[in-house]
């Protein structure tokens, strides 16, 4: 049963252990196969298909797919993406559960089986197309809602109601209409890794600076203690003014050095943050411009297709009229031949 498979996997993969979300993945498997086969398929999903990265404590792969989804949403549905940003709705608030359970916690069991088949055939990247297709179906409604209403609609509302009553293949059909370039996903993967590496380096640098600051503070405290001790000793045995002056200068130099390093670090971090914001703004502007060009091109194609359809209808009507004239002429010719006989 479900308990046996989840317990077996927790023993098999202690780093992941028991996760509540895995029950949504194992449940549909057990409805189609025995416990042993369900366990083997679960291992395949976790290690070969990459689902394991969604359940590790760091959730690195899940964070990567959320990063990819955010950019794909901005490219495919720019108005909805901008509305979500204005309302403060982040992908982590609703997409995480979709990806971790492969939509099993929201879809009827028949659709869940169908979606599992697609995952087995195409991999986990197809979940991004499904998420975009579901949001596109309800885009008009979502654009009218604010923060709380959006979260209610996405997590507990009728987001999947249409597919619950539609044909089983409708969800797959809609997701296939969403175009996501594999190279674009790879590019986003590299960008995410580069950004993560840069953030890690910034954190390491900040940590090193904090450690150095603590060390300087410790040295300052030691020098101050030494100065105080010298003053006390000077009161008793005669203060060594030159030593105290030297210690005071060292303290002053260390304080200046600490202030300069702190000031340089603040300037450097501010410049890096400004560059990152400029780069992100440029990327968003480029995506918006690209979407406008694609919209115009799509409209031109639709207009051309409509003109072709109207021309085809006219050709068919002319052809039908010519057929009628040919039949009339044929009948007249037969009547004339009979009259000549």
JSON list of C-alpha atoms in Angstrom, two decimals, residues 109-232:
[
{"chain": "A", "resi": 109, "resn": "UNK", "atom": "CA", "xyz": [-7.67, 10.92, -11.36]},
{"chain": "A", "resi": 110, "resn": "UNK", "atom": "CA", "xyz": [-8.34, 10.39, -15.10]},
{"chain": "A", "resi": 111, "resn": "UNK", "atom": "CA", "xyz": [-6.48, 13.59, -15.98]},
{"chain": "A", "resi": 112, "resn": "UNK", "atom": "CA", "xyz": [-3.72, 12.67, -13.53]},
{"chain": "A", "resi": 113, "resn": "UNK", "atom": "CA", "xyz": [-3.17, 9.37, -15.36]},
{"chain": "A", "resi": 114, "resn": "UNK", "atom": "CA", "xyz": [-3.06, 11.20, -18.68]},
{"chain": "A", "resi": 115, "resn": "UNK", "atom": "CA", "xyz": [-0.58, 13.78, -17.40]},
{"chain": "A", "resi": 116, "resn": "UNK", "atom": "CA", "xyz": [1.65, 11.07, -15.89]},
{"chain": "A", "resi": 117, "resn": "UNK", "atom": "CA", "xyz": [1.80, 9.47, -19.35]},
{"chain": "A", "resi": 118, "resn": "UNK", "atom": "CA", "xyz": [3.00, 12.75, -20.83]},
{"chain": "A", "resi": 119, "resn": "UNK", "atom": "CA", "xyz": [5.65, 13.11, -18.11]},
{"chain": "A", "resi": 120, "resn": "UNK", "atom": "CA", "xyz": [6.93, 9.59, -18.78]},
{"chain": "A", "resi": 121, "resn": "UNK", "atom": "CA", "xyz": [7.12, 10.39, -22.51]},
{"chain": "A", "resi": 122, "resn": "UNK", "atom": "CA", "xyz": [8.52, 13.95, -22.44]},
{"chain": "A", "resi": 123, "resn": "UNK", "atom": "CA", "xyz": [10.01, 14.57, -19.00]},
{"chain": "A", "resi": 124, "resn": "UNK", "atom": "CA", "xyz": [9.26, 17.10, -16.27]},
{"chain": "A", "resi": 125, "resn": "UNK", "atom": "CA", "xyz": [9.66, 20.11, -18.56]},
{"chain": "A", "resi": 126, "resn": "UNK", "atom": "CA", "xyz": [6.16, 19.42, -19.90]},
{"chain": "A", "resi": 127, "resn": "UNK", "atom": "CA", "xyz": [4.80, 20.53, -16.50]},
{"chain": "A", "resi": 128, "resn": "UNK", "atom": "CA", "xyz": [5.79, 24.10, -17.36]},
{"chain": "A", "resi": 129, "resn": "UNK", "atom": "CA", "xyz": [3.65, 23.94, -20.52]},
{"chain": "A", "resi": 130, "resn": "UNK", "atom": "CA", "xyz": [0.72, 22.54, -18.54]},
{"chain": "A", "resi": 131, "resn": "UNK", "atom": "CA", "xyz": [1.02, 25.35, -15.97]},
{"chain": "A", "resi": 132, "resn": "UNK", "atom": "CA", "xyz": [1.03, 28.01, -18.71]},
{"chain": "A", "resi": 133, "resn": "UNK", "atom": "CA", "xyz": [-1.93, 26.37, -20.48]},
{"chain": "A", "resi": 134, "resn": "UNK", "atom": "CA", "xyz": [-4.00, 26.30, -17.27]},
{"chain": "A", "resi": 135, "resn": "UNK", "atom": "CA", "xyz": [-3.24, 29.95, -16.52]},
{"chain": "A", "resi": 136, "resn": "UNK", "atom": "CA", "xyz": [-3.95, 30.97, -20.11]},
{"chain": "A", "resi": 137, "resn": "UNK", "atom": "CA", "xyz": [-7.42, 29.35, -19.92]},
{"chain": "A", "resi": 138, "resn": "UNK", "atom": "CA", "xyz": [-8.28, 31.54, -16.87]},
{"chain": "A", "resi": 139, "resn": "UNK", "atom": "CA", "xyz": [-6.21, 34.61, -17.79]},
{"chain": "A", "resi": 140, "resn": "UNK", "atom": "CA", "xyz": [-9.21, 36.91, -18.29]},
{"chain": "A", "resi": 141, "resn": "UNK", "atom": "CA", "xyz": [-10.62, 36.08, -14.86]},
{"chain": "A", "resi": 142, "resn": "UNK", "atom": "CA", "xyz": [-7.26, 36.34, -13.08]},
{"chain": "A", "resi": 143, "resn": "UNK", "atom": "CA", "xyz": [-6.60, 39.82, -14.49]},
{"chain": "A", "resi": 144, "resn": "UNK", "atom": "CA", "xyz": [-9.68, 41.08, -12.62]},
{"chain": "A", "resi": 145, "resn": "UNK", "atom": "CA", "xyz": [-8.58, 39.75, -9.20]},
{"chain": "A", "resi": 146, "resn": "UNK", "atom": "CA", "xyz": [-6.30, 41.18, -6.54]},
{"chain": "A", "resi": 147, "resn": "UNK", "atom": "CA", "xyz": [-3.76, 39.44, -4.28]},
{"chain": "A", "resi": 148, "resn": "UNK", "atom": "CA", "xyz": [-6.03, 37.41, -1.99]},
{"chain": "A", "resi": 149, "resn": "UNK", "atom": "CA", "xyz": [-8.50, 36.63, -4.75]},
{"chain": "A", "resi": 150, "resn": "UNK", "atom": "CA", "xyz": [-5.71, 35.43, -7.03]},
{"chain": "A", "resi": 151, "resn": "UNK", "atom": "CA", "xyz": [-4.28, 33.06, -4.42]},
{"chain": "A", "resi": 152, "resn": "UNK", "atom": "CA", "xyz": [-7.76, 31.77, -3.58]},
{"chain": "A", "resi": 153, "resn": "UNK", "atom": "CA", "xyz": [-8.47, 31.17, -7.26]},
{"chain": "A", "resi": 154, "resn": "UNK", "atom": "CA", "xyz": [-5.14, 29.46, -7.93]},
{"chain": "A", "resi": 155, "resn": "UNK", "atom": "CA", "xyz": [-4.93, 27.25, -4.84]},
{"chain": "A", "resi": 156, "resn": "UNK", "atom": "CA", "xyz": [-8.55, 26.49, -3.90]},
{"chain": "A", "resi": 157, "resn": "UNK", "atom": "CA", "xyz": [-10.69, 28.06, -6.62]},
{"chain": "A", "resi": 158, "resn": "UNK", "atom": "CA", "xyz": [-12.12, 26.81, -9.92]},
{"chain": "A", "resi": 159, "resn": "UNK", "atom": "CA", "xyz": [-8.82, 27.03, -11.84]},
{"chain": "A", "resi": 160, "resn": "UNK", "atom": "CA", "xyz": [-9.06, 23.42, -13.01]},
{"chain": "A", "resi": 161, "resn": "UNK", "atom": "CA", "xyz": [-12.88, 23.26, -13.20]},
{"chain": "A", "resi": 162, "resn": "UNK", "atom": "CA", "xyz": [-12.93, 23.50, -17.00]},
{"chain": "A", "resi": 163, "resn": "UNK", "atom": "CA", "xyz": [-10.64, 20.51, -17.45]},
{"chain": "A", "resi": 164, "resn": "UNK", "atom": "CA", "xyz": [-12.54, 18.47, -14.88]},
{"chain": "A", "resi": 165, "resn": "UNK", "atom": "CA", "xyz": [-15.59, 18.53, -17.18]},
{"chain": "A", "resi": 166, "resn": "UNK", "atom": "CA", "xyz": [-13.83, 18.65, -20.57]},
{"chain": "A", "resi": 167, "resn": "UNK", "atom": "CA", "xyz": [-12.49, 15.76, -22.65]},
{"chain": "A", "resi": 168, "resn": "UNK", "atom": "CA", "xyz": [-9.53, 13.95, -21.02]},
{"chain": "A", "resi": 169, "resn": "UNK", "atom": "CA", "xyz": [-7.18, 15.05, -23.82]},
{"chain": "A", "resi": 170, "resn": "UNK", "atom": "CA", "xyz": [-8.16, 18.74, -23.67]},
{"chain": "A", "resi": 171, "resn": "UNK", "atom": "CA", "xyz": [-5.49, 19.59, -21.08]},
{"chain": "A", "resi": 172, "resn": "UNK", "atom": "CA", "xyz": [-2.79, 17.84, -23.12]},
{"chain": "A", "resi": 173, "resn": "UNK", "atom": "CA", "xyz": [-4.06, 19.56, -26.28]},
{"chain": "A", "resi": 174, "resn": "UNK", "atom": "CA", "xyz": [-3.89, 23.01, -24.65]},
{"chain": "A", "resi": 175, "resn": "UNK", "atom": "CA", "xyz": [-0.42, 22.35, -23.26]},
{"chain": "A", "resi": 176, "resn": "UNK", "atom": "CA", "xyz": [0.81, 21.29, -26.70]},
{"chain": "A", "resi": 177, "resn": "UNK", "atom": "CA", "xyz": [-0.29, 24.68, -28.04]},
{"chain": "A", "resi": 178, "resn": "UNK", "atom": "CA", "xyz": [2.20, 26.34, -25.66]},
{"chain": "A", "resi": 179, "resn": "UNK", "atom": "CA", "xyz": [5.60, 26.65, -27.29]},
{"chain": "A", "resi": 180, "resn": "UNK", "atom": "CA", "xyz": [8.63, 26.51, -24.97]},
{"chain": "A", "resi": 181, "resn": "UNK", "atom": "CA", "xyz": [12.01, 26.38, -26.65]},
{"chain": "A", "resi": 182, "resn": "UNK", "atom": "CA", "xyz": [14.33, 23.78, -25.14]},
{"chain": "A", "resi": 183, "resn": "UNK", "atom": "CA", "xyz": [17.31, 26.04, -25.83]},
{"chain": "A", "resi": 184, "resn": "UNK", "atom": "CA", "xyz": [15.59, 28.85, -23.96]},
{"chain": "A", "resi": 185, "resn": "UNK", "atom": "CA", "xyz": [15.16, 26.55, -20.94]},
{"chain": "A", "resi": 186, "resn": "UNK", "atom": "CA", "xyz": [18.84, 25.62, -21.10]},
{"chain": "A", "resi": 187, "resn": "UNK", "atom": "CA", "xyz": [19.75, 29.31, -21.27]},
{"chain": "A", "resi": 188, "resn": "UNK", "atom": "CA", "xyz": [17.57, 30.02, -18.26]},
{"chain": "A", "resi": 189, "resn": "UNK", "atom": "CA", "xyz": [19.24, 27.10, -16.45]},
{"chain": "A", "resi": 190, "resn": "UNK", "atom": "CA", "xyz": [22.68, 28.62, -17.08]},
{"chain": "A", "resi": 191, "resn": "UNK", "atom": "CA", "xyz": [21.46, 32.06, -15.99]},
{"chain": "A", "resi": 192, "resn": "UNK", "atom": "CA", "xyz": [20.05, 30.62, -12.77]},
{"chain": "A", "resi": 193, "resn": "UNK", "atom": "CA", "xyz": [23.31, 28.79, -12.03]},
{"chain": "A", "resi": 194, "resn": "UNK", "atom": "CA", "xyz": [25.35, 31.94, -12.75]},
{"chain": "A", "resi": 195, "resn": "UNK", "atom": "CA", "xyz": [23.06, 34.06, -10.55]},
{"chain": "A", "resi": 196, "resn": "UNK", "atom": "CA", "xyz": [23.21, 31.49, -7.74]},
{"chain": "A", "resi": 197, "resn": "UNK", "atom": "CA", "xyz": [26.99, 31.35, -8.00]},
{"chain": "A", "resi": 198, "resn": "UNK", "atom": "CA", "xyz": [27.23, 35.14, -7.95]},
{"chain": "A", "resi": 199, "resn": "UNK", "atom": "CA", "xyz": [24.97, 35.36, -4.90]},
{"chain": "A", "resi": 200, "resn": "UNK", "atom": "CA", "xyz": [27.04, 32.69, -3.17]},
{"chain": "A", "resi": 201, "resn": "UNK", "atom": "CA", "xyz": [30.23, 34.62, -3.89]},
{"chain": "A", "resi": 202, "resn": "UNK", "atom": "CA", "xyz": [28.63, 37.82, -2.59]},
{"chain": "A", "resi": 203, "resn": "UNK", "atom": "CA", "xyz": [27.54, 36.00, 0.57]},
{"chain": "A", "resi": 204, "resn": "UNK", "atom": "CA", "xyz": [31.04, 34.56, 1.02]},
{"chain": "A", "resi": 205, "resn": "UNK", "atom": "CA", "xyz": [32.56, 38.01, 0.52]},
{"chain": "A", "resi": 206, "resn": "UNK", "atom": "CA", "xyz": [30.14, 39.56, 2.98]},
{"chain": "A", "resi": 207, "resn": "UNK", "atom": "CA", "xyz": [30.85, 36.78, 5.46]},
{"chain": "A", "resi": 208, "resn": "UNK", "atom": "CA", "xyz": [34.61, 37.31, 5.08]},
{"chain": "A", "resi": 209, "resn": "UNK", "atom": "CA", "xyz": [34.14, 41.05, 5.61]},
{"chain": "A", "resi": 210, "resn": "UNK", "atom": "CA", "xyz": [32.05, 40.43, 8.71]},
{"chain": "A", "resi": 211, "resn": "UNK", "atom": "CA", "xyz": [34.73, 38.09, 10.05]},
{"chain": "A", "resi": 212, "resn": "UNK", "atom": "CA", "xyz": [37.42, 40.66, 9.33]},
{"chain": "A", "resi": 213, "resn": "UNK", "atom": "CA", "xyz": [35.35, 43.36, 11.01]},
{"chain": "A", "resi": 214, "resn": "UNK", "atom": "CA", "xyz": [34.92, 41.18, 14.06]},
{"chain": "A", "resi": 215, "resn": "UNK", "atom": "CA", "xyz": [38.66, 40.58, 14.13]},
{"chain": "A", "resi": 216, "resn": "UNK", "atom": "CA", "xyz": [39.34, 44.31, 13.90]},
{"chain": "A", "resi": 217, "resn": "UNK", "atom": "CA", "xyz": [36.83, 44.96, 16.67]},
{"chain": "A", "resi": 218, "resn": "UNK", "atom": "CA", "xyz": [38.58, 42.36, 18.80]},
{"chain": "A", "resi": 219, "resn": "UNK", "atom": "CA", "xyz": [41.95, 43.98, 18.16]},
{"chain": "A", "resi": 220, "resn": "UNK", "atom": "CA", "xyz": [40.48, 47.38, 19.00]},
{"chain": "A", "resi": 221, "resn": "UNK", "atom": "CA", "xyz": [39.08, 46.01, 22.24]},
{"chain": "A", "resi": 222, "resn": "UNK", "atom": "CA", "xyz": [42.43, 44.44, 23.10]},
{"chain": "A", "resi": 223, "resn": "UNK", "atom": "CA", "xyz": [44.23, 47.70, 22.39]},
{"chain": "A", "resi": 224, "resn": "UNK", "atom": "CA", "xyz": [41.72, 49.63, 24.47]},
{"chain": "A", "resi": 225, "resn": "UNK", "atom": "CA", "xyz": [42.17, 47.17, 27.32]},
{"chain": "A", "resi": 226, "resn": "UNK", "atom": "CA", "xyz": [45.91, 47.48, 26.95]},
{"chain": "A", "resi": 227, "resn": "UNK", "atom": "CA", "xyz": [45.58, 51.26, 26.96]},
{"chain": "A", "resi": 228, "resn": "UNK", "atom": "CA", "xyz": [43.41, 51.19, 30.06]},
{"chain": "A", "resi": 229, "resn": "UNK", "atom": "CA", "xyz": [45.83, 48.85, 31.75]},
{"chain": "A", "resi": 230, "resn": "UNK", "atom": "CA", "xyz": [48.67, 51.19, 30.81]},
{"chain": "A", "resi": 231, "resn": "UNK", "atom": "CA", "xyz": [46.80, 54.14, 32.24]},
{"chain": "A", "resi": 232, "resn": "UNK", "atom": "CA", "xyz": [46.19, 52.31, 35.49]}
]
